Amino acid sequence: MLTEEERDTIDENLDNDGNGINRKTNSGVWARFINVELKEQGKMVKKAEGIRRYKQFSSGSNNASEFNSSGGFEQMKCREIIAKMILAHELPFSFVEYHWFNEFMTYNNPAYQKVSRETIIEDCIRVVEAEREKMKKVLQNVDMISLTSDCWSSNQTVRYMCLTAHFIDSDWKMQKRVIGFVELAPPYSGEVISDGILECLSKWGIQDKIGTINLNNASDDERAIAILKNSFEGKRKLHFEGMFFHVRCCARILNLVAQDGLRTIDCCLVKIREGVKYLRKQSDRLLKFGEMARILGIETSQSLFIDVQTRWKTTHRMLESAIHYKLAFKGYALRDPNFEWSLTDDEWACAEKVCKVLKVFLDATRLFSATSYPTTNLFLTEIFKAKKVITSAYISDDIFLKKMSAPMYDKFVKYWGETEVLMSIASILDPRFKKVSIHWTFGRLYPDNELSDRVEYVINKLKSLYEKYSNAFQVTRAANSNSTSTSTEAPSVSARQEDDFHAFLKSRPVKNTQKTELEVYLEEPNYTYFRNMEFDVLKWWSQSSSKYPVLSTMARDIFCIPLTTVDSESSFSGGGHMLDDYRSSLSKDMVELFVCGGDWIRSASNTTIQTLEQSTKEEENLEIQIPTSDAAFHRHERPTLMHIF
């Protein structure tokens, strides 16, 4: 790339028409250009053109050009990048045949040769196969993997299951990779789902490394979990003593709870939704609404919002923005006789109560859906906020809140009971929290007469788990020691004579006063940090792994457990594009190849790569800016309602 100084040097040596002129060209930049004559607008002109370094393949090659060590163009490398672009961004294969794409490519380098759809498919296969080999090597070095899975039906009514592996790599970084996009045969039973998962794990050779599986709450999934757990238990490969084998999707539970809350104000939501649509339909209505808000002293920089009814987060945002403009809605309704969607004071009050409750769920969902950092250690203190707000509503004297929270409370209490031990242990393994977190949380959730027993139950589970890891660590260390210190020499006479005595010494009970890693860790002061300071719990355990070899291994396994199936669900966007009307003939193996390959390429990139669907969602016209007129203010007049209507 040219520097600004180099560009200025070139500009100084060209006349206004872009023609070269006879000036001295002492600058070193001119070594990178040659003088050429080109025909432009019917006349020949002189130009300075950059030297393109490339050379042709031999006549026996099918490729137009090859890589030049001096930094030139390489057709095969270019095709590889295009294949990765198509896979990562979920573009159609026919993209390479688009006229303006090829115009762009040949403009950048005339050596580029157009590629057909069939050729780029073959390139995509080669790219994905290369990525698959890299993935196999990575997974071979991982001790434990957590899975998330979800199912989806294509527009050809074929049901697919996505399987995502979550693990912490050798550099103590959170990783997630889609390892299966499997077509399920009807009748989509628990047996079919479990068989699909086992087959996928077998292909990767990781069937003995699975610690937890995160599925939704469907009855078929429940049966699949039972079958899988029995299979792993039979092979004695059930991690965590089977305590955490099935982790329910936290986001799905919060979604169900949120829907219960929104259902209580369906009438209000309909009025708000239709009212916003009415205002958006004509620009003059929005302008009048904006001026009404301005006169009432309402900040108009906040937009109105229209929701997607199947996504409760957008409904909450619509509700939140409408509450901000509550007085403007009231004022507008009084002056526009065609506005039929005005809420009563009681309805506004109910909407505000629901909005306040759901805000806690929204914050929790955002936190738990992250994939770049562990979330199990954050669950206890964060979910406490959600449980607290539901419980407060459930025991409230407010009739509306009590009725609203009843179904929410039942769902949440059931989920809390299933995850309490896992999340408590994960919180203890965060050096900032340790036992303080469970004492603090449990003390606010349970009566005093239950507190001690509940804390003791969690600590006992933690100790039992630690003993399992400690025993496994000792076995591994002993095996490594034996393999490096084996000797073929026969024992001496004196050694044989002392065998009985040493056997006697070993048989005597020895009181071990040395503290375990767990005891040392728990007795040490909590790690001190500032609330606004970034804290990397994985980095802390990585740096402490020599001091706590057993605990660090346990922490690594627990912190890689995901709380949601968001990653598996997001892969269906790729499946949707891969299985459109133009690709419905692709085999199931090809579909899996391309969906998984796209995920691997996106994950390997150091930048955020958006798929086509993600970009489309961001462009959805859900946000509505509120216009206002400043004319009256520029005339130093205060606008009145007569100015507006």
C-alpha positions as semicolon CSV with decimal commas, in nm:
position;residue;x (nm);y (nm);z (nm)
1;M;0,000;0,000;0,000
2;L;0,129;0,349;-0,087
3;T;0,197;0,601;0,186
4;E;0,045;0,948;0,173
5;E;0,387;1,088;0,084
6;E;0,417;0,847;-0,207
7;R;0,071;0,939;-0,339
8;D;0,160;1,309;-0,320
9;T;0,480;1,241;-0,514
10;I;0,284;1,071;-0,793
11;D;0,024;1,348;-0,803
12;E;0,297;1,610;-0,837
13;N;0,433;1,433;-1,145
14;L;0,098;1,408;-1,327
15;D;-0,080;1,693;-1,502
16;N;-0,448;1,775;-1,446
17;D;-0,558;1,522;-1,708
18;G;-0,366;1,243;-1,538
19;N;-0,105;1,239;-1,819
20;G;0,258;1,187;-1,730
21;I;0,473;1,499;-1,776
22;N;0,842;1,534;-1,816
23;R;0,944;1,608;-1,460
24;K;1,232;1,458;-1,273
25;T;1,137;1,132;-1,109
26;N;1,403;1,103;-0,845
27;S;1,164;0,966;-0,579
28;G;1,208;0,597;-0,502
29;V;0,836;0,545;-0,541
30;W;0,868;0,558;-0,920
31;A;1,057;0,229;-0,913
32;R;0,717;0,069;-0,844
33;F;0,556;0,217;-1,161
34;I;0,599;0,204;-1,535
35;N;0,486;0,450;-1,802
36;V;0,213;0,311;-2,028
37;E;-0,010;0,453;-2,299
38;L;-0,383;0,386;-2,271
39;K;-0,679;0,485;-2,482
40;E;-0,931;0,697;-2,289
41;Q;-1,230;0,874;-2,444
42;G;-1,096;0,824;-2,795
43;K;-0,743;0,952;-2,738
44;M;-0,415;0,806;-2,621
45;V;-0,292;0,925;-2,282
46;K;0,016;0,848;-2,078
47;K;-0,029;0,684;-1,738
48;A;0,189;0,564;-1,453
49;E;0,075;0,212;-1,371
50;G;0,185;-0,007;-1,078
51;I;0,400;-0,305;-1,175
52;R;0,204;-0,628;-1,132
53;R;0,426;-0,922;-1,048
54;Y;0,280;-1,253;-1,149
55;K;0,380;-1,544;-1,364
56;Q;0,187;-1,810;-1,548
57;F;0,153;-2,171;-1,448
58;S;0,310;-2,426;-1,675
59;S;0,098;-2,527;-1,975
60;G;0,006;-2,852;-1,805
61;S;-0,165;-2,671;-1,516
62;N;-0,535;-2,588;-1,499
63;N;-0,468;-2,274;-1,297
64;A;-0,402;-1,936;-1,447
65;S;-0,129;-1,820;-1,214
66;E;0,065;-1,916;-0,908
67;F;0,210;-1,749;-0,603
68;N;0,520;-1,538;-0,661
69;S;0,765;-1,508;-0,373
70;S;0,793;-1,137;-0,445
71;G;0,432;-1,093;-0,327
72;G;0,237;-1,139;-0,647
73;F;-0,104;-1,282;-0,729
74;E;-0,195;-1,648;-0,670
75;Q;-0,515;-1,778;-0,826
76;M;-0,547;-2,082;-0,599
77;K;-0,496;-1,874;-0,285
78;C;-0,756;-1,631;-0,412
79;R;-1,004;-1,916;-0,465
80;E;-0,937;-2,045;-0,114
81;I;-1,018;-1,702;0,033
82;I;-1,336;-1,680;-0,175
83;A;-1,441;-2,025;-0,053
84;K;-1,388;-1,919;0,309
85;M;-1,586;-1,601;0,246
86;I;-1,880;-1,798;0,106
87;L;-1,874;-2,042;0,396
88;A;-1,827;-1,787;0,674
89;H;-2,085;-1,537;0,547
90;E;-2,325;-1,804;0,421
91;L;-2,328;-1,667;0,068
92;P;-2,472;-1,862;-0,228
93;F;-2,224;-2,064;-0,430
94;S;-2,337;-1,880;-0,742
95;F;-2,184;-1,566;-0,591
96;V;-1,867;-1,635;-0,790
97;E;-2,067;-1,612;-1,114
98;Y;-2,214;-1,269;-1,040
99;H;-2,118;-1,020;-1,307
100;W;-2,013;-0,735;-1,081
101;F;-1,818;-0,962;-0,849
102;N;-1,606;-1,070;-1,145
103;E;-1,578;-0,710;-1,265
104;F;-1,447;-0,617;-0,921
105;M;-1,199;-0,905;-0,912
106;T;-1,054;-0,841;-1,259
107;Y;-1,031;-0,469;-1,185
108;N;-0,817;-0,546;-0,881
109;N;-0,606;-0,795;-1,074
110;P;-0,641;-0,881;-1,443
111;A;-0,478;-1,216;-1,369
112;Y;-0,788;-1,333;-1,185
113;Q;-0,983;-1,600;-1,372
114;K;-1,357;-1,644;-1,330
115;V;-1,461;-1,948;-1,126
116;S;-1,776;-2,153;-1,181
117;R;-2,026;-2,255;-0,915
118;E;-1,920;-2,618;-0,943
119;T;-1,552;-2,530;-0,899
120;I;-1,610;-2,316;-0,588
121;I;-1,812;-2,600;-0,430
122;E;-1,509;-2,825;-0,473
123;D;-1,290;-2,551;-0,323
124;C;-1,526;-2,522;-0,027
125;I;-1,503;-2,897;0,032
126;R;-1,122;-2,883;0,031
127;V;-1,124;-2,590;0,274
128;V;-1,364;-2,762;0,514
129;E;-1,172;-3,091;0,504
130;A;-0,854;-2,905;0,595
131;E;-1,035;-2,734;0,883
132;R;-1,175;-3,070;0,997
133;E;-0,824;-3,214;1,032
134;K;-0,724;-2,915;1,245
135;M;-1,032;-2,967;1,462
136;K;-0,951;-3,335;1,518
137;K;-0,607;-3,248;1,652
138;V;-0,753;-2,984;1,884
139;L;-1,019;-3,219;2,025
140;Q;-0,762;-3,495;2,082
141;N;-0,588;-3,270;2,335
142;V;-0,906;-3,176;2,525
143;D;-0,990;-3,370;2,841
144;M;-1,358;-3,275;2,877
145;I;-1,620;-3,137;2,640
146;S;-1,965;-2,997;2,711
147;L;-2,235;-3,022;2,445
148;T;-2,529;-2,807;2,345
149;S;-2,791;-2,930;2,102
150;D;-3,116;-2,818;1,944
151;C;-3,344;-2,933;1,662
152;W;-3,490;-2,748;1,364
153;S;-3,703;-2,824;1,057
154;S;-3,600;-2,697;0,714
155;N;-3,835;-2,559;0,451
156;Q;-3,833;-2,912;0,303
157;T;-3,979;-3,031;0,638
158;V;-3,661;-3,226;0,706
159;R;-3,561;-3,221;1,073
160;Y;-3,202;-3,145;1,166
161;M;-3,013;-3,154;1,494
162;C;-2,717;-2,924;1,559
163;L;-2,447;-3,035;1,803
164;T;-2,195;-2,783;1,941
165;A;-1,886;-2,870;2,146
166;H;-1,769;-2,633;2,420
167;F;-1,425;-2,666;2,576
168;I;-1,130;-2,474;2,718
169;D;-0,817;-2,513;2,508
170;S;-0,455;-2,554;2,617
171;D;-0,418;-2,175;2,634
172;W;-0,710;-2,154;2,878
173;K;-0,939;-1,988;2,624
174;M;-1,309;-2,064;2,586
175;Q;-1,383;-2,237;2,257
176;K;-1,699;-2,359;2,086
177;R;-1,731;-2,546;1,757
178;V;-2,023;-2,697;1,571
179;I;-1,932;-3,064;1,532
180;G;-2,253;-3,197;1,384
181;F;-2,550;-3,089;1,175
182;V;-2,736;-3,418;1,157
183;E;-3,047;-3,507;0,962
184;L;-3,292;-3,694;1,186
185;A;-3,519;-3,967;1,056
186;P;-3,885;-3,959;1,161
187;P;-4,050;-4,007;1,407
188;Y;-3,789;-3,783;1,583
189;S;-3,803;-3,978;1,907
190;G;-3,560;-3,972;2,198
191;E;-3,396;-4,283;2,056
192;V;-3,336;-4,112;1,722
193;I;-3,189;-3,804;1,890
194;S;-2,956;-4,004;2,118
195;D;-2,842;-4,224;1,828
196;G;-2,764;-3,913;1,623
197;I;-2,555;-3,768;1,906
198;L;-2,367;-4,092;1,971
199;E;-2,289;-4,139;1,602
200;C;-2,151;-3,785;1,578
201;L;-1,936;-3,830;1,889
202;S;-1,803;-4,158;1,756
203;K;-1,697;-3,994;1,427
204;W;-1,488;-3,743;1,620
205;G;-1,360;-4,002;1,871
206;I;-1,474;-3,796;2,170
207;Q;-1,747;-4,023;2,311
208;D;-1,548;-4,065;2,636
209;K;-1,490;-3,693;2,688
210;I;-1,845;-3,565;2,734
211;G;-1,914;-3,400;3,068
212;T;-2,251;-3,230;3,023
213;I;-2,525;-3,195;2,761
214;N;-2,749;-2,890;2,737
215;L;-3,084;-2,966;2,572
216;N;-3,425;-2,802;2,592
217;N;-3,717;-2,931;2,795
218;A;-3,905;-3,136;2,535
219;S;-4,009;-3,485;2,637
220;D;-3,810;-3,636;2,349
221;D;-3,497;-3,467;2,479
222;E;-3,562;-3,601;2,828
223;R;-3,568;-3,956;2,690
224;A;-3,257;-3,891;2,480
225;I;-3,073;-3,773;2,793
226;A;-3,174;-4,087;2,984
227;I;-3,043;-4,309;2,703
228;L;-2,716;-4,116;2,672
229;K;-2,657;-4,113;3,047
230;N;-2,711;-4,487;3,066
231;S;-2,469;-4,540;2,776
232;F;-2,190;-4,333;2,934
233;E;-2,254;-4,484;3,277
234;G;-2,219;-4,833;3,136
235;K;-1,875;-4,743;3,000
236;R;-1,782;-4,575;3,331
237;K;-1,723;-4,249;3,146
238;L;-1,976;-4,037;3,335
239;H;-1,804;-3,717;3,449
240;F;-1,896;-3,523;3,766
241;E;-2,048;-3,844;3,909
242;G;-2,338;-3,778;3,673
243;M;-2,454;-3,482;3,885
244;F;-2,446;-3,229;3,603
245;F;-2,495;-3,451;3,298
246;H;-2,813;-3,274;3,186
247;V;-2,796;-2,894;3,203
248;R;-3,117;-2,723;3,100
249;C;-3,098;-2,417;2,877
250;C;-3,115;-2,115;3,106
251;A;-3,219;-1,881;2,824
252;R;-3,511;-2,108;2,737
253;I;-3,630;-2,112;3,100
254;L;-3,602;-1,733;3,124
255;N;-3,789;-1,708;2,793
256;L;-4,076;-1,920;2,925
257;V;-4,087;-1,718;3,247
258;A;-4,084;-1,391;3,051
259;Q;-4,367;-1,510;2,826
260;D;-4,573;-1,585;3,137
261;G;-4,526;-1,227;3,247
262;L;-4,608;-1,074;2,908
263;R;-4,918;-1,289;2,877
264;T;-5,075;-1,101;3,168
265;I;-5,073;-0,774;2,969
266;D;-5,164;-0,903;2,622
267;C;-5,431;-0,635;2,587
268;C;-5,181;-0,358;2,668
269;L;-4,925;-0,496;2,422
270;V;-5,181;-0,506;2,140
271;K;-5,272;-0,142;2,204
272;I;-4,909;-0,030;2,216
273;R;-4,814;-0,231;1,906
274;E;-5,107;-0,100;1,698
275;G;-5,058;0,252;1,828
276;V;-4,694;0,257;1,720
277;K;-4,789;0,117;1,378
278;Y;-5,049;0,395;1,343
279;L;-4,792;0,665;1,417
280;R;-4,529;0,513;1,189
281;K;-4,769;0,494;0,894
282;Q;-4,757;0,871;0,826
283;S;-4,464;1,104;0,891
284;D;-4,687;1,395;0,995
285;R;-4,833;1,181;1,275
286;L;-4,485;1,105;1,407
287;L;-4,396;1,475;1,386
288;K;-4,704;1,574;1,586
289;F;-4,626;1,300;1,838
290;G;-4,267;1,422;1,867
291;E;-4,372;1,783;1,925
292;M;-4,625;1,669;2,182
293;A;-4,346;1,487;2,367
294;R;-4,121;1,790;2,345
295;I;-4,382;2,024;2,492
296;L;-4,438;1,779;2,777
297;G;-4,065;1,783;2,853
298;I;-3,999;1,426;2,734
299;E;-3,653;1,353;2,593
300;T;-3,711;1,269;2,225
301;S;-3,369;1,118;2,150
302;Q;-3,510;0,778;2,252
303;S;-3,682;0,595;1,966
304;L;-4,012;0,416;1,962
305;F;-3,985;0,046;1,889
306;I;-4,199;-0,211;1,713
307;D;-4,156;-0,571;1,823
308;V;-4,130;-0,912;1,662
309;Q;-4,393;-1,101;1,857
310;T;-4,195;-1,427;1,862
311;R;-3,896;-1,255;2,027
312;W;-3,980;-1,142;2,379
313;K;-3,669;-0,924;2,404
314;T;-3,804;-0,699;2,128
315;T;-4,145;-0,692;2,300
316;H;-3,977;-0,576;2,620
317;R;-3,796;-0,303;2,427
318;M;-4,121;-0,191;2,266
319;L;-4,283;-0,181;2,609
320;E;-3,991;0,011;2,759
321;S;-3,992;0,276;2,486
322;A;-4,372;0,317;2,503
323;I;-4,355;0,373;2,880
324;H;-4,097;0,647;2,820
325;Y;-4,354;0,826;2,599
326;K;-4,655;0,743;2,818
327;L;-4,765;1,107;2,862
328;A;-4,715;1,178;2,492
329;F;-4,942;0,886;2,402
330;K;-5,207;1,020;2,638
331;G;-5,181;1,373;2,496
332;Y;-5,181;1,257;2,134
333;A;-5,488;1,038;2,188
334;L;-5,682;1,338;2,321
335;R;-5,617;1,539;2,002
336;D;-5,638;1,272;1,731
337;P;-5,989;1,121;1,721
338;N;-5,865;0,842;1,492
339;F;-5,619;0,714;1,752
340;E;-5,804;0,420;1,912
341;W;-5,531;0,254;2,115
342;S;-5,500;0,463;2,428
343;L;-5,416;0,274;2,750
344;T;-5,592;0,343;3,078
345;D;-5,396;0,449;3,385
346;D;-5,436;0,100;3,532
347;E;-5,306;-0,059;3,212
348;W;-5,001;0,169;3,211
349;A;-4,936;0,077;3,574
350;C;-4,950;-0,295;3,496
351;A;-4,723;-0,249;3,194
352;E;-4,466;-0,070;3,410
353;K;-4,468;-0,349;3,669
354;V;-4,413;-0,620;3,406
355;C;-4,142;-0,416;3,234
356;K;-3,952;-0,376;3,560
357;V;-3,962;-0,750;3,631
358;L;-3,856;-0,849;3,279
359;K;-3,560;-0,609;3,280
360;V;-3,387;-0,841;3,529
361;F;-3,446;-1,142;3,300
362;L;-3,315;-0,952;3,002
363;D;-2,988;-0,864;3,176
364;A;-2,945;-1,226;3,291
365;T;-3,014;-1,364;2,942
366;R;-2,752;-1,136;2,786
367;L;-2,493;-1,239;3,044
368;F;-2,558;-1,613;3,025
369;S;-2,564;-1,622;2,643
370;A;-2,200;-1,515;2,616
371;T;-1,950;-1,760;2,467
372;S;-1,617;-1,578;2,501
373;Y;-1,600;-1,613;2,879
374;P;-1,729;-1,860;3,142
375;T;-2,080;-1,802;3,275
376;T;-2,130;-2,081;3,530
377;N;-1,930;-1,888;3,792
378;L;-2,152;-1,581;3,742
379;F;-2,480;-1,766;3,757
380;L;-2,539;-1,777;4,132
381;T;-2,521;-1,406;4,210
382;E;-2,689;-1,297;3,885
383;I;-2,978;-1,542;3,887
384;F;-3,037;-1,447;4,248
385;K;-3,163;-1,111;4,121
386;A;-3,420;-1,284;3,899
387;K;-3,531;-1,521;4,174
388;K;-3,556;-1,233;4,418
389;V;-3,781;-1,023;4,194
390;I;-4,011;-1,320;4,121
391;T;-4,030;-1,418;4,487
392;S;-4,103;-1,059;4,590
393;A;-4,387;-1,043;4,340
394;Y;-4,517;-1,383;4,447
395;I;-4,548;-1,285;4,813
396;S;-4,661;-0,931;4,735
397;D;-4,993;-0,786;4,849
398;D;-5,037;-0,646;4,498
399;I;-5,308;-0,864;4,338
400;F;-5,178;-0,809;3,985
401;L;-4,816;-0,893;4,073
402;K;-4,921;-1,200;4,270
403;K;-5,130;-1,334;3,982
404;M;-4,862;-1,251;3,724
405;S;-4,579;-1,417;3,917
406;A;-4,754;-1,745;4,010
407;P;-4,669;-1,939;3,689
408;M;-4,331;-1,767;3,670
409;Y;-4,248;-1,871;4,025
410;D;-4,330;-2,239;3,967
411;K;-4,108;-2,266;3,657
412;F;-3,820;-2,081;3,814
413;V;-3,820;-2,274;4,142
414;K;-3,805;-2,604;3,949
415;Y;-3,511;-2,485;3,739
416;W;-3,330;-2,341;4,040
417;G;-3,353;-2,672;4,225
418;E;-3,189;-2,856;3,934
419;T;-2,895;-2,619;3,893
420;E;-2,828;-2,503;4,248
421;V;-2,536;-2,739;4,325
422;L;-2,353;-2,696;3,992
423;M;-2,377;-2,317;3,995
424;S;-2,283;-2,298;4,362
425;I;-1,966;-2,503;4,307
426;A;-1,878;-2,293;4,001
427;S;-1,919;-1,977;4,209
428;I;-1,694;-2,117;4,484
429;L;-1,427;-2,187;4,222
430;D;-1,423;-1,818;4,134
431;P;-1,145;-1,683;4,360
432;R;-1,333;-1,356;4,405
433;F;-1,636;-1,530;4,556
434;K;-1,550;-1,867;4,716
435;K;-1,785;-1,967;5,000
436;V;-1,891;-1,608;5,058
437;S;-2,112;-1,622;4,748
438;I;-2,324;-1,915;4,865
439;H;-2,353;-1,783;5,222
440;W;-2,465;-1,444;5,090
441;T;-2,705;-1,582;4,827
442;F;-2,856;-1,861;5,034
443;G;-2,896;-1,625;5,328
444;R;-3,129;-1,413;5,115
445;L;-3,317;-1,698;4,955
446;Y;-3,382;-1,940;5,238
447;P;-3,501;-1,914;5,601
448;D;-3,237;-1,923;5,875
449;N;-3,325;-2,277;5,982
450;E;-3,240;-2,409;5,629
451;L;-2,929;-2,204;5,560
452;S;-2,670;-2,419;5,738
453;D;-2,793;-2,748;5,589
454;R;-2,803;-2,609;5,234
455;V;-2,452;-2,466;5,253
456;E;-2,318;-2,789;5,404
457;Y;-2,483;-2,994;5,128
458;V;-2,304;-2,791;4,858
459;I;-1,967;-2,810;5,037
460;N;-1,998;-3,188;5,076
461;K;-2,072;-3,225;4,703
462;L;-1,769;-3,010;4,627
463;K;-1,546;-3,224;4,850
464;S;-1,675;-3,546;4,694
465;L;-1,606;-3,410;4,347
466;Y;-1,261;-3,294;4,447
467;E;-1,173;-3,642;4,581
468;K;-1,266;-3,796;4,245
469;Y;-1,040;-3,553;4,060
470;S;-0,761;-3,596;4,317
471;N;-0,767;-3,976;4,283
472;A;-0,760;-3,953;3,904
473;F;-0,468;-3,709;3,926
474;Q;-0,272;-3,945;4,155
475;V;-0,330;-4,238;3,921
476;T;-0,208;-4,038;3,622
477;R;0,097;-3,912;3,808
478;A;0,184;-4,262;3,928
479;A;0,151;-4,400;3,575
480;N;0,380;-4,128;3,439
481;S;0,630;-4,191;3,719
482;N;0,640;-4,565;3,653
483;S;0,689;-4,516;3,282
484;T;0,999;-4,302;3,338
485;S;1,161;-4,487;3,626
486;T;1,132;-4,856;3,535
487;S;1,444;-5,059;3,605
488;T;1,550;-5,405;3,489
489;E;1,810;-5,452;3,763
490;A;1,743;-5,726;4,022
491;P;1,709;-5,607;4,383
492;S;2,017;-5,649;4,604
493;V;2,035;-5,906;4,888
494;S;2,006;-5,633;5,152
495;A;1,703;-5,489;4,976
496;R;1,533;-5,829;4,973
497;Q;1,606;-5,871;5,344
498;E;1,443;-5,536;5,422
499;D;1,128;-5,609;5,222
500;D;0,935;-5,741;5,522
501;F;1,034;-5,449;5,740
502;H;0,934;-5,190;5,481
503;A;0,608;-5,374;5,426
504;F;0,545;-5,346;5,800
505;L;0,616;-4,972;5,794
506;K;0,378;-4,919;5,506
507;S;0,104;-5,113;5,679
508;R;0,109;-4,886;5,986
509;P;-0,163;-4,617;5,982
510;V;-0,014;-4,276;5,920
511;K;-0,195;-3,962;6,020
512;N;-0,184;-3,719;5,729
513;T;-0,171;-3,361;5,854
514;Q;-0,111;-3,207;5,515
515;K;-0,397;-2,992;5,387
516;T;-0,556;-3,067;5,054
517;E;-0,555;-2,820;4,767
518;L;-0,923;-2,754;4,829
519;E;-0,867;-2,672;5,196
520;V;-0,578;-2,438;5,115
521;Y;-0,779;-2,264;4,842
522;L;-1,084;-2,210;5,062
523;E;-0,880;-2,084;5,359
524;E;-0,687;-1,828;5,158
525;P;-0,838;-1,476;5,139
526;N;-1,067;-1,401;4,847
527;Y;-0,901;-1,244;4,547
528;T;-0,938;-0,867;4,576
529;Y;-1,059;-0,681;4,270
530;F;-1,229;-0,356;4,179
531;R;-1,581;-0,389;4,044
532;N;-1,506;-0,192;3,728
533;M;-1,189;-0,393;3,665
534;E;-1,183;-0,671;3,408
535;F;-1,122;-1,008;3,570
536;D;-1,034;-1,317;3,369
537;V;-1,112;-1,620;3,586
538;L;-0,953;-1,857;3,333
539;K;-0,632;-1,656;3,334
540;W;-0,625;-1,670;3,715
541;W;-0,658;-2,050;3,714
542;S;-0,401;-2,080;3,437
543;Q;-0,150;-1,889;3,647
544;S;-0,245;-2,092;3,958
545;S;-0,240;-2,436;3,791
546;S;0,103;-2,528;3,930
547;K;-0,014;-2,448;4,283
548;Y;-0,354;-2,614;4,239
549;P;-0,307;-2,887;3,974
550;V;-0,618;-3,081;4,080
551;L;-0,847;-2,785;4,145
552;S;-0,744;-2,612;3,824
553;T;-0,841;-2,921;3,624
554;M;-1,178;-2,930;3,797
555;A;-1,228;-2,556;3,739
556;R;-1,143;-2,596;3,370
557;D;-1,408;-2,866;3,329
558;I;-1,680;-2,677;3,516
559;F;-1,617;-2,340;3,355
560;C;-1,658;-2,480;3,004
561;I;-2,021;-2,576;3,075
562;P;-2,253;-2,347;2,873
563;L;-2,581;-2,231;3,026
564;T;-2,772;-2,188;2,700
565;T;-2,816;-2,355;2,361
566;V;-2,784;-2,021;2,181
567;D;-2,483;-2,138;1,978
568;S;-2,662;-2,444;1,844
569;E;-2,970;-2,237;1,762
570;S;-2,766;-1,975;1,575
571;S;-2,627;-2,244;1,345
572;F;-2,974;-2,295;1,202
573;S;-2,941;-1,963;1,022
574;G;-2,667;-2,128;0,818
575;G;-2,883;-2,432;0,768
576;G;-3,166;-2,213;0,648
577;H;-2,953;-2,050;0,382
578;M;-2,780;-2,375;0,294
579;L;-3,115;-2,546;0,243
580;D;-3,299;-2,283;0,042
581;D;-3,493;-2,371;-0,273
582;Y;-3,173;-2,364;-0,478
583;R;-2,981;-2,606;-0,258
584;S;-3,250;-2,852;-0,156
585;S;-3,079;-3,122;-0,360
586;L;-2,764;-3,117;-0,145
587;S;-2,697;-3,442;0,036
588;K;-2,712;-3,450;0,417
589;D;-2,335;-3,500;0,432
590;M;-2,279;-3,189;0,220
591;V;-2,515;-2,984;0,434
592;E;-2,329;-3,087;0,749
593;L;-1,995;-3,021;0,583
594;F;-2,081;-2,663;0,488
595;V;-2,265;-2,566;0,808
596;C;-1,983;-2,696;1,028
597;G;-1,715;-2,553;0,799
598;G;-1,867;-2,207;0,810
599;D;-1,867;-2,218;1,189
600;W;-1,503;-2,332;1,206
601;I;-1,386;-2,053;0,977
602;R;-1,579;-1,788;1,172
603;S;-1,444;-1,921;1,502
604;A;-1,085;-1,924;1,377
605;S;-1,104;-1,561;1,272
606;N;-0,979;-1,293;1,512
607;T;-1,255;-1,058;1,400
608;T;-1,633;-1,068;1,433
609;I;-1,782;-1,219;1,118
610;Q;-2,150;-1,165;1,053
611;T;-2,359;-1,408;0,856
612;L;-2,609;-1,290;0,599
613;E;-2,899;-1,346;0,839
614;Q;-2,730;-1,156;1,122
615;S;-2,675;-0,858;0,894
616;T;-3,038;-0,875;0,781
617;K;-3,166;-0,879;1,140
618;E;-2,964;-0,569;1,220
619;E;-3,128;-0,393;0,929
620;E;-3,480;-0,479;1,040
621;N;-3,688;-0,164;1,059
622;L;-3,786;-0,206;1,425
623;E;-3,659;0,125;1,557
624;I;-3,859;0,442;1,490
625;Q;-3,692;0,781;1,531
626;I;-3,905;1,059;1,678
627;P;-3,891;1,374;1,459
628;T;-3,941;1,725;1,599
629;S;-3,962;2,070;1,441
630;D;-3,735;2,350;1,565
631;A;-3,899;2,627;1,361
632;A;-4,095;2,779;1,647
633;F;-3,789;2,777;1,870
634;H;-3,576;2,949;1,605
635;R;-3,836;3,229;1,602
636;H;-3,799;3,247;1,983
637;E;-4,156;3,136;2,023
638;R;-4,273;2,860;2,253
639;P;-4,484;2,616;2,049
640;T;-4,839;2,564;2,159
641;L;-5,077;2,279;2,095
642;M;-5,229;2,491;1,815
643;H;-4,892;2,489;1,638
644;I;-4,893;2,110;1,645
645;F;-5,245;2,008;1,545
